[in-house]
Each structure stands twice: as C-alpha cells, then as structure tokens.
C-alpha atoms as one frame of an Amber mdcrd trajectory, in Angstrom:
protein
 -28.064   3.645  36.541 -24.971   1.374  37.168 -21.747   2.616  35.990 -19.014
   0.228  34.464 -16.154  -0.306  36.835 -12.479  -0.218  35.908 -10.089  -1.976
  38.219  -6.611  -1.010  37.273  -5.361   0.336  34.108  -5.292  -2.152  31.311
  -3.842  -1.648  27.889  -6.220  -1.200  24.989  -5.591  -1.630  21.269  -2.189
  -0.781  19.920  -0.742   0.370  16.546   1.937  -1.557  14.648   3.196  -1.299
  11.259   5.571  -2.868   8.709   7.155  -1.799   5.502   7.850  -3.483   2.266
  10.635  -1.966   0.125  10.184  -2.214  -3.543  13.553  -1.557  -5.397  13.127
  -0.162  -8.886   9.292  -0.371  -8.753   8.926   0.645 -12.407  10.683  -1.312
 -15.080  12.827   0.827 -17.569  10.802   0.146 -20.705   8.542   1.866 -23.109
   5.477  -0.300 -22.594   3.326  -1.106 -19.686   5.022  -2.760 -16.782   4.084
  -4.201 -13.349   6.059  -5.018 -10.139   4.480  -7.374  -7.716   4.568  -7.684
  -3.860   2.788  -9.384  -1.050   2.353  -9.271   2.717   0.290 -11.001   5.481
  -2.078  -9.144   7.798  -1.646 -10.490  11.213  -4.629 -12.209  13.074  -6.481
  -9.912  15.535  -5.853  -6.674  13.566  -7.593  -4.254  11.223  -5.681  -2.231
   8.679  -5.939   1.378   9.470  -3.967   2.928   6.588  -1.421   2.321   3.880
   1.261   4.665   2.841   3.368   4.637  -0.366   6.690   6.472   0.260   8.886
   7.472  -2.637  12.318   6.942  -1.027  14.070   8.228  -4.323  12.620  10.239
  -7.120  10.793   8.408 -10.008  10.963  10.211 -13.263   9.018   9.283 -16.481
   9.043  10.596 -19.965   7.714   9.943 -23.387   4.207   8.884 -22.174   0.699
  10.238 -22.397  -2.483  10.233 -20.378  -2.476   6.461 -19.921   0.993   6.407
 -18.395   0.049   6.816 -14.676   1.941   5.008 -11.942  -0.511   3.251  -9.643
  -0.557   0.928  -6.661  -3.377  -1.646  -6.032  -3.689  -4.288  -3.401  -6.119
  -7.173  -3.327  -6.781 -10.882  -2.526  -6.156 -12.300  -6.060  -3.077 -14.339
  -6.369  -2.601 -12.835  -9.741  -1.663  -9.628  -8.060  -4.286  -7.489  -9.938
  -7.027  -7.310  -7.251  -8.431  -4.365  -5.765 -10.228  -5.630  -2.668  -8.042
  -3.838  -0.139  -7.068  -0.789  -2.150  -8.394   0.251  -5.567  -5.627   1.475
  -7.992  -4.330   4.460  -6.308  -2.469   6.992  -8.360   1.167   7.747  -7.364
   2.139   9.613 -10.482  -0.673  11.127 -12.632   1.152  11.675 -15.900  -1.109
  14.261 -17.181  -0.234  16.474 -14.287   3.289  15.576 -13.574   6.019  13.105
 -14.877   7.985  12.913 -11.445   7.330  11.784  -8.039   9.818  13.531  -5.862
  11.995  11.746  -3.226  10.169  11.835   0.253   6.633  12.222  -1.238   4.027
  10.105   0.538   0.633   8.954  -0.900  -1.884   7.800   1.535  -4.240   4.955
   0.675  -7.410   4.457   2.668  -8.204   0.590   2.862 -11.559  -0.673   1.787
 -14.138  -0.888   4.656 -14.209  -4.753   4.655 -10.561  -4.825   5.854 -10.564
  -1.667   8.126 -13.807  -2.316  10.013 -13.656  -6.063  10.898 -10.926  -7.622
  12.938  -9.209 -10.488  10.927  -9.741 -13.781  12.813  -6.824 -15.341  11.023
  -3.885 -14.179   8.862  -4.829 -12.716   5.538  -2.439 -12.576   2.604  -2.598
  -9.732   0.152  -1.041  -9.240  -3.148  -0.025  -5.886  -4.390   1.023  -4.444
  -7.711   2.872  -1.269  -8.748   1.827  -0.729 -12.401   3.099   1.721 -14.976
   0.664   2.594 -17.888   1.567   2.112 -21.529   4.025   4.215 -23.535   6.106
   5.715 -20.859   9.822   5.530 -20.466  11.450   5.321 -17.032  14.351   7.801
 -16.720  14.710   7.264 -12.909  13.337   4.175 -11.338  13.753   5.100  -7.613
  12.763   2.836  -4.734   9.442   3.021  -2.935   8.209   1.666   0.351   4.769
   0.512   1.193   3.881   0.916   4.849   0.956  -0.958   6.263  -0.438   0.347
   9.560  -2.399  -2.136  11.792  -4.439  -1.747  14.928  -3.977  -4.842  17.149
  -6.773  -5.807  19.334
C-alpha cells in the first residue's frame, strides 16, 4: 500500500473570528421589542460557533412566561430568519429575570452553514428579541462573536 507523502510543513485550516457589539440590545419598554444586526461570512470559511456575551448585566421585570430574551440569525433581510441559528434563549424569564455580566451563551450553527465551505461571501441578519410584557430595568451591552474556520 502506498502512503501519502508530505514534503515540508504546510499550514492547514485556521480559526478566525469577529465580534459585533450591540449596545442596549433590549429596548426599555413594556412591549415586545427587537434590535437588528448583520454580518458577512467570508468566502472560503465555515461557521464553527457563535457566542453571545453579556458585557453588562441585563435585568428585566414585570414580565411573564413569554418575556424571554432570544437571539436568532438567518438569511432573511427582514431579520427574523433562523437559517443559521434558531431563536436561542439568553434569558428564560420563567427561570430568571437577569443575565449577569460576563455570561456567555453558545449557539451551534445549523449544519448547512457549519459543514459546507462558503464559495462566496454570505450576509446574515440577526435579531435580539424581547418577548411581550417585560420592562427593561438594565439594558446592558452584549457582543455576538462569530467563529470561522478558514480553508
């Protein structure tokens, strides 16, 4: 059996990332609210993971079971798509009304974008959504970190 030959050390794939800072991701109101963001995936990459980092605490009050804080990312220019990441809960209001500073929520991207190398740039549209009937007491900043593997 013939073995593959390696002549010299050549670099393989590498990891890169970028972050999007979203100041005041939840609107101080007593109704449902959204805050939109977007980013472009570079050609020649897959998206390995996504992290939502609460830079500052976010505190809610006066809500109920539908007052969750979620993040979703998709390809719809209306910002409400879920093709890359279905609505991921950052604050489950039924369990807690606060996301402490420094907390990180990991989002696993959908297989279509984590298993196939993008042949050209892909624009994604994200949305931070707060369910109805919650009041925002502290609207701390969050960061969305997108981790790519470059080939």
